[in-house]
Amino acid sequence: MNQRTYRVAVLGGDGIGPEVTAAALEVVSAAGVAIDSTPYELGAARYLRDGFVLDDATLEELRGYDAILLGAVGPAIGDTRIPSGVLERGLLLRLRFGLDLYINYRPFRGVSGSLADGREFAIVRENTEGPYAGEGGVLRYGTAHEIATQGSVNTRFGVERCVRYAFERASTLANPKLTLVHKTNVLTFAGDLWSRVVREVKEEFSGVEVDYNHVDAACIYLVEDPGRYGIIVTDNLFGDILSDLAGAVTGGIGYAASANLNPARTGASLFEPVHGAAHDIAGTGRANPLAAVSSAALMLEHLGESEAAARVTRAVQDFKGDVAGLGTVGVTTQLMESL
């Protein structure tokens, strides 16, 4: 039987990004999946060298890959040479909008000793609307009477496709449960839209238990009782905040993986660890690659390589080594031995 070779664009990025993506690709290869990887130099270093962020031609090239694996993007702490928002909006958000990566899926499993020790849940975040859509403006800039507005864009189309994906995920759980997180008592227009869509889509998923939390209450519950959740579905801004908190209570963002998905497959989906570029340890071999490896496992699942994805995920979950001591190479070697 011929094994398929998948075309993957690799955006190593900055700092430890290239190291952890290289480690993740080694694990994918050890799991028996053939990858034809093409590197793209995008991020802070590229911008500082020649001012390039992401053009239309490169975006179209990336659309044609089976998947995109990203390491980390950003300058070193204290480096102010790149204006705020240049990389965030010009590269990361442009990839999400341009490739219609409308789902951000982040699964979590608490590592031993964490607040969520052994508990599993996931956050499904709407990824292309909300305040990040860019609606808003400023009047009388720089004066004592300056006015700044930033609107939250919520379309029926965007909300429904996110909610439906979340229900599909929840329906596969041993104890199917979906919790909508919003602030419906204050954000009455957007909150009402989200609530109505959840009620309507629920009719198609009778086996899924549905709950609702205000976002501030959800922050408390994630710390006090993360086991109460199965799938959390929420908007772009709340999802951004909650997923970082979830990373903290499950052992740290050094373990947190994410998938920016286009379930309709009209563009390549993007997989990335949640952590930053950590320039201070770049090149030392001390970087923890587990989040990148877990992101690669999500990539394998998306590509239909479910058996290999499950093996990689189990290897990460069963890994008991001293991550800080072993560093990138040591962790990767032990993971490959366990596959």
Short mmCIF file of C-alpha atoms in Angstrom, two decimals:
data_model
loop_
_atom_site.label_atom_id
_atom_site.label_comp_id
_atom_site.label_asym_id
_atom_site.label_seq_id
_atom_site.Cartn_x
_atom_site.Cartn_y
_atom_site.Cartn_z
CA MET A 1 0.00 0.00 0.00
CA ASN A 2 1.38 3.40 -0.97
CA GLN A 3 1.81 5.80 1.91
CA ARG A 4 0.68 9.34 1.26
CA THR A 5 3.21 12.14 1.65
CA TYR A 6 1.72 15.34 3.06
CA ARG A 7 2.91 18.79 1.99
CA VAL A 8 3.42 20.94 5.07
CA ALA A 9 4.53 24.57 5.16
CA VAL A 10 6.77 25.18 8.17
CA LEU A 11 6.81 28.67 9.64
CA GLY A 12 9.49 28.25 12.30
CA GLY A 13 9.42 31.94 13.13
CA ASP A 14 11.56 33.45 15.86
CA GLY A 15 13.46 32.46 18.98
CA ILE A 16 12.82 28.83 19.90
CA GLY A 17 10.22 28.47 17.14
CA PRO A 18 12.48 26.75 14.60
CA GLU A 19 13.80 24.38 17.29
CA VAL A 20 10.43 23.17 18.54
CA THR A 21 8.97 22.76 15.04
CA ALA A 22 12.00 20.70 14.00
CA ALA A 23 11.50 18.51 17.06
CA ALA A 24 7.80 18.09 16.28
CA LEU A 25 8.56 17.02 12.71
CA GLU A 26 11.04 14.42 14.01
CA VAL A 27 8.28 12.91 16.16
CA VAL A 28 5.85 12.91 13.23
CA SER A 29 8.40 11.04 11.15
CA ALA A 30 8.98 8.54 13.98
CA ALA A 31 5.22 7.97 14.10
CA GLY A 32 5.41 6.75 10.51
CA VAL A 33 3.84 9.69 8.65
CA ALA A 34 5.67 11.03 5.60
CA ILE A 35 5.97 14.82 5.47
CA ASP A 36 7.36 16.94 2.63
CA SER A 37 8.10 20.16 4.52
CA THR A 38 8.81 23.55 2.99
CA PRO A 39 10.27 26.28 5.23
CA TYR A 40 8.99 29.85 5.08
CA GLU A 41 10.91 32.63 6.81
CA LEU A 42 8.20 34.82 8.31
CA GLY A 43 8.16 36.73 11.59
CA ALA A 44 10.11 39.34 13.52
CA ALA A 45 13.56 38.53 12.14
CA ARG A 46 12.33 38.72 8.55
CA TYR A 47 10.51 42.00 9.21
CA LEU A 48 13.57 43.57 10.83
CA ARG A 49 15.74 42.50 7.90
CA ASP A 50 13.66 43.69 4.96
CA GLY A 51 10.25 44.89 6.20
CA PHE A 52 8.40 41.87 4.80
CA VAL A 53 5.40 40.47 6.73
CA LEU A 54 3.07 38.53 4.39
CA ASP A 55 2.07 39.35 0.83
CA ASP A 56 -0.79 38.07 -1.34
CA ALA A 57 1.42 35.71 -3.34
CA THR A 58 2.81 33.99 -0.24
CA LEU A 59 -0.66 33.71 1.27
CA GLU A 60 -1.88 31.95 -1.88
CA GLU A 61 1.09 29.58 -1.79
CA LEU A 62 0.30 28.66 1.80
CA ARG A 63 -3.35 28.02 0.89
CA GLY A 64 -2.27 25.11 -1.31
CA TYR A 65 -0.50 23.06 1.40
CA ASP A 66 -2.07 20.19 3.29
CA ALA A 67 -1.25 21.96 6.56
CA ILE A 68 0.87 24.68 8.12
CA LEU A 69 3.03 24.16 11.22
CA LEU A 70 4.07 27.33 13.03
CA GLY A 71 6.61 27.66 15.83
CA ALA A 72 6.52 31.09 17.46
CA VAL A 73 6.56 34.66 16.18
CA GLY A 74 7.72 37.81 17.90
CA PRO A 75 10.70 39.95 18.89
CA ALA A 76 12.71 39.53 22.07
CA ILE A 77 11.27 41.11 25.20
CA GLY A 78 12.25 44.77 25.29
CA ASP A 79 12.89 45.03 21.56
CA THR A 80 10.69 47.94 20.48
CA ARG A 81 11.76 48.12 16.84
CA ILE A 82 8.54 46.50 15.59
CA PRO A 83 5.39 48.59 16.11
CA SER A 84 2.63 46.87 18.08
CA GLY A 85 0.19 45.05 15.83
CA VAL A 86 2.45 44.72 12.77
CA LEU A 87 3.05 40.99 13.19
CA GLU A 88 -0.19 40.26 15.02
CA ARG A 89 -2.46 41.76 12.37
CA GLY A 90 -0.15 41.55 9.36
CA LEU A 91 0.84 37.91 9.77
CA LEU A 92 -1.09 35.91 12.38
CA LEU A 93 -4.53 37.46 11.97
CA ARG A 94 -4.09 37.77 8.21
CA LEU A 95 -3.44 34.03 8.01
CA ARG A 96 -6.59 33.36 10.05
CA PHE A 97 -8.75 35.66 7.97
CA GLY A 98 -7.18 34.91 4.59
CA LEU A 99 -7.33 31.12 5.01
CA ASP A 100 -10.70 31.29 6.81
CA LEU A 101 -9.36 29.54 9.91
CA TYR A 102 -12.63 30.10 11.70
CA ILE A 103 -12.11 27.58 14.51
CA ASN A 104 -9.44 27.77 17.17
CA TYR A 105 -9.44 24.39 18.93
CA ARG A 106 -7.38 23.91 22.08
CA PRO A 107 -7.54 20.63 24.00
CA PHE A 108 -6.21 20.52 27.55
CA ARG A 109 -5.18 17.74 29.91
CA GLY A 110 -3.85 18.63 33.33
CA VAL A 111 -0.33 17.39 34.02
CA SER A 112 0.49 15.80 37.36
CA GLY A 113 0.51 18.36 40.16
CA SER A 114 -1.39 21.03 38.23
CA LEU A 115 -4.71 22.50 39.34
CA ALA A 116 -6.40 20.39 36.66
CA ASP A 117 -4.39 17.24 37.43
CA GLY A 118 -5.58 14.53 35.01
CA ARG A 119 -8.71 16.39 33.91
CA GLU A 120 -9.44 16.88 30.23
CA PHE A 121 -11.50 19.55 28.43
CA ALA A 122 -11.24 21.68 25.31
CA ILE A 123 -12.02 25.23 24.20
CA VAL A 124 -13.60 25.95 20.82
CA ARG A 125 -13.06 29.63 20.05
CA GLU A 126 -14.56 31.52 17.13
CA ASN A 127 -11.43 32.70 15.34
CA THR A 128 -12.31 35.29 12.66
CA GLU A 129 -14.90 37.65 14.17
CA GLY A 130 -15.44 39.47 17.47
CA PRO A 131 -13.27 42.50 18.34
CA TYR A 132 -10.39 41.06 16.30
CA ALA A 133 -12.26 41.64 13.03
CA GLY A 134 -10.96 45.21 13.07
CA GLU A 135 -14.21 47.18 13.26
CA GLY A 136 -13.79 50.54 14.95
CA GLY A 137 -11.92 53.78 14.66
CA VAL A 138 -10.64 56.90 16.34
CA LEU A 139 -11.68 60.56 16.29
CA ARG A 140 -9.69 63.60 17.45
CA TYR A 141 -6.58 61.47 17.82
CA GLY A 142 -3.98 62.83 20.23
CA THR A 143 -6.27 65.48 21.69
CA ALA A 144 -7.89 65.75 25.09
CA HIS A 145 -11.19 64.81 23.43
CA GLU A 146 -10.00 61.66 21.67
CA ILE A 147 -12.65 58.99 21.04
CA ALA A 148 -11.73 55.37 20.30
CA THR A 149 -14.25 52.65 19.43
CA GLN A 150 -13.71 48.93 18.93
CA GLY A 151 -16.74 46.91 17.92
CA SER A 152 -17.36 43.20 18.24
CA VAL A 153 -18.52 41.66 14.96
CA ASN A 154 -20.80 38.63 15.36
CA THR A 155 -22.58 37.24 12.31
CA ARG A 156 -25.18 34.51 12.35
CA PHE A 157 -23.07 32.62 9.80
CA GLY A 158 -19.87 32.86 11.82
CA VAL A 159 -21.46 32.02 15.16
CA GLU A 160 -23.42 29.05 13.82
CA ARG A 161 -20.50 27.33 12.12
CA CYS A 162 -18.44 27.69 15.31
CA VAL A 163 -21.24 26.40 17.54
CA ARG A 164 -21.95 23.49 15.23
CA TYR A 165 -18.29 22.44 15.27
CA ALA A 166 -18.31 22.62 19.07
CA PHE A 167 -21.40 20.40 19.28
CA GLU A 168 -19.80 17.89 16.92
CA ARG A 169 -16.73 17.76 19.19
CA ALA A 170 -18.86 17.49 22.33
CA SER A 171 -20.92 14.64 20.88
CA THR A 172 -17.78 12.45 20.72
CA LEU A 173 -17.00 12.75 24.44
CA ALA A 174 -17.68 9.96 26.92
CA ASN A 175 -19.79 12.47 28.88
CA PRO A 176 -21.01 14.85 26.17
CA LYS A 177 -21.22 18.37 27.58
CA LEU A 178 -21.01 21.81 25.99
CA THR A 179 -20.79 25.06 27.92
CA LEU A 180 -21.41 28.41 26.24
CA VAL A 181 -19.29 31.14 27.85
CA HIS A 182 -20.24 34.77 27.22
CA LYS A 183 -21.48 37.86 29.08
CA THR A 184 -25.11 37.89 28.01
CA ASN A 185 -26.30 40.15 30.84
CA VAL A 186 -24.17 43.04 29.53
CA LEU A 187 -23.38 42.19 25.90
CA THR A 188 -27.06 41.74 25.18
CA PHE A 189 -26.98 41.82 21.37
CA ALA A 190 -24.02 39.53 20.72
CA GLY A 191 -24.88 37.39 23.74
CA ASP A 192 -28.44 36.90 22.55
CA LEU A 193 -27.23 35.78 19.12
CA TRP A 194 -24.84 33.22 20.63
CA SER A 195 -27.50 31.94 23.06
CA ARG A 196 -30.17 31.53 20.37
CA VAL A 197 -27.80 29.71 18.03
CA VAL A 198 -26.75 27.30 20.79
CA ARG A 199 -30.40 26.55 21.62
CA GLU A 200 -31.26 25.95 17.96
CA VAL A 201 -28.25 23.76 17.12
CA LYS A 202 -28.81 21.78 20.34
CA GLU A 203 -31.97 20.36 18.74
CA GLU A 204 -29.70 18.37 16.39
CA PHE A 205 -27.57 17.02 19.26
CA SER A 206 -30.01 15.71 21.83
CA GLY A 207 -27.33 13.66 23.59
CA VAL A 208 -25.20 16.68 24.47
CA GLU A 209 -25.78 18.38 27.83
CA VAL A 210 -25.72 22.18 27.51
CA ASP A 211 -24.75 24.73 30.16
CA TYR A 212 -24.01 28.46 30.28
CA ASN A 213 -21.46 30.49 32.29
CA HIS A 214 -20.72 34.19 32.36
CA VAL A 215 -17.06 34.64 31.41
CA ASP A 216 -16.04 35.95 34.83
CA ALA A 217 -17.62 32.94 36.52
CA ALA A 218 -15.90 30.64 34.02
CA CYS A 219 -12.52 32.08 35.06
CA ILE A 220 -13.28 31.07 38.65
CA TYR A 221 -14.55 27.62 37.71
CA LEU A 222 -11.51 26.89 35.54
CA VAL A 223 -9.34 27.38 38.62
CA GLU A 224 -11.58 25.76 41.21
CA ASP A 225 -13.20 22.94 39.24
CA PRO A 226 -11.88 22.51 35.67
CA GLY A 227 -13.36 19.00 35.59
CA ARG A 228 -16.83 20.47 35.21
CA TYR A 229 -16.13 21.24 31.55
CA GLY A 230 -16.21 19.10 28.42
CA ILE A 231 -16.25 21.57 25.52
CA ILE A 232 -16.31 25.31 26.11
CA VAL A 233 -17.56 27.31 23.14
CA THR A 234 -17.07 31.07 23.11
CA ASP A 235 -16.25 34.13 21.05
CA ASN A 236 -12.86 35.32 19.87
CA LEU A 237 -11.86 37.62 22.74
CA PHE A 238 -13.20 35.50 25.59
CA GLY A 239 -11.65 32.42 24.00
CA ASP A 240 -8.27 34.11 23.77
CA ILE A 241 -8.30 34.91 27.49
CA LEU A 242 -9.82 31.63 28.71
CA SER A 243 -7.45 29.45 26.70
CA ASP A 244 -4.41 31.11 28.28
CA LEU A 245 -5.93 30.63 31.73
CA ALA A 246 -6.66 27.01 30.84
CA GLY A 247 -3.02 26.57 29.87
CA ALA A 248 -1.95 27.88 33.27
CA VAL A 249 -4.23 25.59 35.30
CA THR A 250 -3.25 22.50 33.29
CA GLY A 251 0.49 22.89 33.83
CA GLY A 252 1.63 25.94 31.88
CA ILE A 253 1.48 27.16 28.30
CA GLY A 254 4.66 25.20 27.60
CA TYR A 255 2.33 22.21 27.22
CA ALA A 256 -0.52 23.97 25.38
CA ALA A 257 -1.23 23.14 21.74
CA SER A 258 -3.66 24.76 19.33
CA ALA A 259 -5.26 24.17 15.96
CA ASN A 260 -6.47 27.03 13.75
CA LEU A 261 -8.89 25.09 11.59
CA ASN A 262 -10.70 25.53 8.32
CA PRO A 263 -13.09 22.56 8.64
CA ALA A 264 -14.46 23.31 5.17
CA ARG A 265 -10.89 22.73 3.87
CA THR A 266 -10.92 25.68 1.48
CA GLY A 267 -7.48 26.58 2.80
CA ALA A 268 -4.69 24.93 4.77
CA SER A 269 -5.26 24.70 8.52
CA LEU A 270 -2.53 25.99 10.84
CA PHE A 271 -1.14 24.30 13.96
CA GLU A 272 0.98 26.02 16.58
CA PRO A 273 2.07 25.87 20.23
CA VAL A 274 0.58 28.60 22.39
CA HIS A 275 3.87 29.75 23.94
CA GLY A 276 6.03 32.65 22.80
CA ALA A 277 9.41 32.84 21.10
CA ALA A 278 11.50 32.72 24.32
CA HIS A 279 14.52 34.37 22.72
CA ASP A 280 16.47 34.08 26.00
CA ILE A 281 16.82 30.30 25.65
CA ALA A 282 16.98 30.04 21.85
CA GLY A 283 19.89 27.90 20.71
CA THR A 284 20.57 26.47 24.18
CA GLY A 285 18.66 23.21 23.63
CA ARG A 286 16.57 23.92 26.75
CA ALA A 287 13.29 24.62 24.94
CA ASN A 288 10.32 22.41 25.83
CA PRO A 289 8.97 21.03 22.52
CA LEU A 290 5.91 19.26 23.96
CA ALA A 291 3.42 21.95 22.93
CA ALA A 292 4.76 21.86 19.36
CA VAL A 293 4.64 18.06 19.35
CA SER A 294 1.04 18.12 20.60
CA SER A 295 0.19 20.67 17.91
CA ALA A 296 1.69 18.31 15.34
CA ALA A 297 -0.56 15.55 16.73
CA LEU A 298 -3.56 17.82 16.10
CA MET A 299 -2.24 18.30 12.57
CA LEU A 300 -2.08 14.53 12.07
CA GLU A 301 -5.65 14.18 13.30
CA HIS A 302 -6.78 16.84 10.83
CA LEU A 303 -4.93 15.07 8.00
CA GLY A 304 -6.79 11.85 8.76
CA GLU A 305 -3.82 10.09 10.36
CA SER A 306 -5.82 9.33 13.50
CA GLU A 307 -3.78 6.31 14.61
CA ALA A 308 -0.47 8.17 14.41
CA ALA A 309 -2.05 11.20 16.11
CA ALA A 310 -3.26 9.01 18.98
CA ARG A 311 0.18 7.44 19.41
CA VAL A 312 1.90 10.82 19.56
CA THR A 313 -0.69 12.15 22.02
CA ARG A 314 -0.28 9.10 24.27
CA ALA A 315 3.51 9.46 24.16
CA VAL A 316 3.24 13.08 25.29
CA GLN A 317 0.75 12.24 28.03
CA ASP A 318 2.82 9.34 29.31
CA PHE A 319 6.08 11.26 29.21
CA LYS A 320 7.42 11.63 32.74
CA GLY A 321 10.92 13.05 32.12
CA ASP A 322 12.39 16.21 33.53
CA VAL A 323 11.48 18.53 30.66
CA ALA A 324 13.57 21.44 31.89
CA GLY A 325 16.63 19.24 32.29
CA LEU A 326 16.32 17.26 29.09
CA GLY A 327 15.62 20.11 26.72
CA THR A 328 14.54 19.83 23.09
CA VAL A 329 16.76 16.96 22.00
CA GLY A 330 16.34 14.84 25.11
CA VAL A 331 12.57 15.17 25.20
CA THR A 332 12.26 14.41 21.50
CA THR A 333 14.49 11.34 21.76
CA GLN A 334 12.47 9.89 24.64
CA LEU A 335 9.18 10.60 22.87
CA MET A 336 10.37 8.83 19.71
CA GLU A 337 11.49 5.83 21.76
CA SER A 338 8.01 5.57 23.26
CA LEU A 339 6.20 5.54 19.90
#
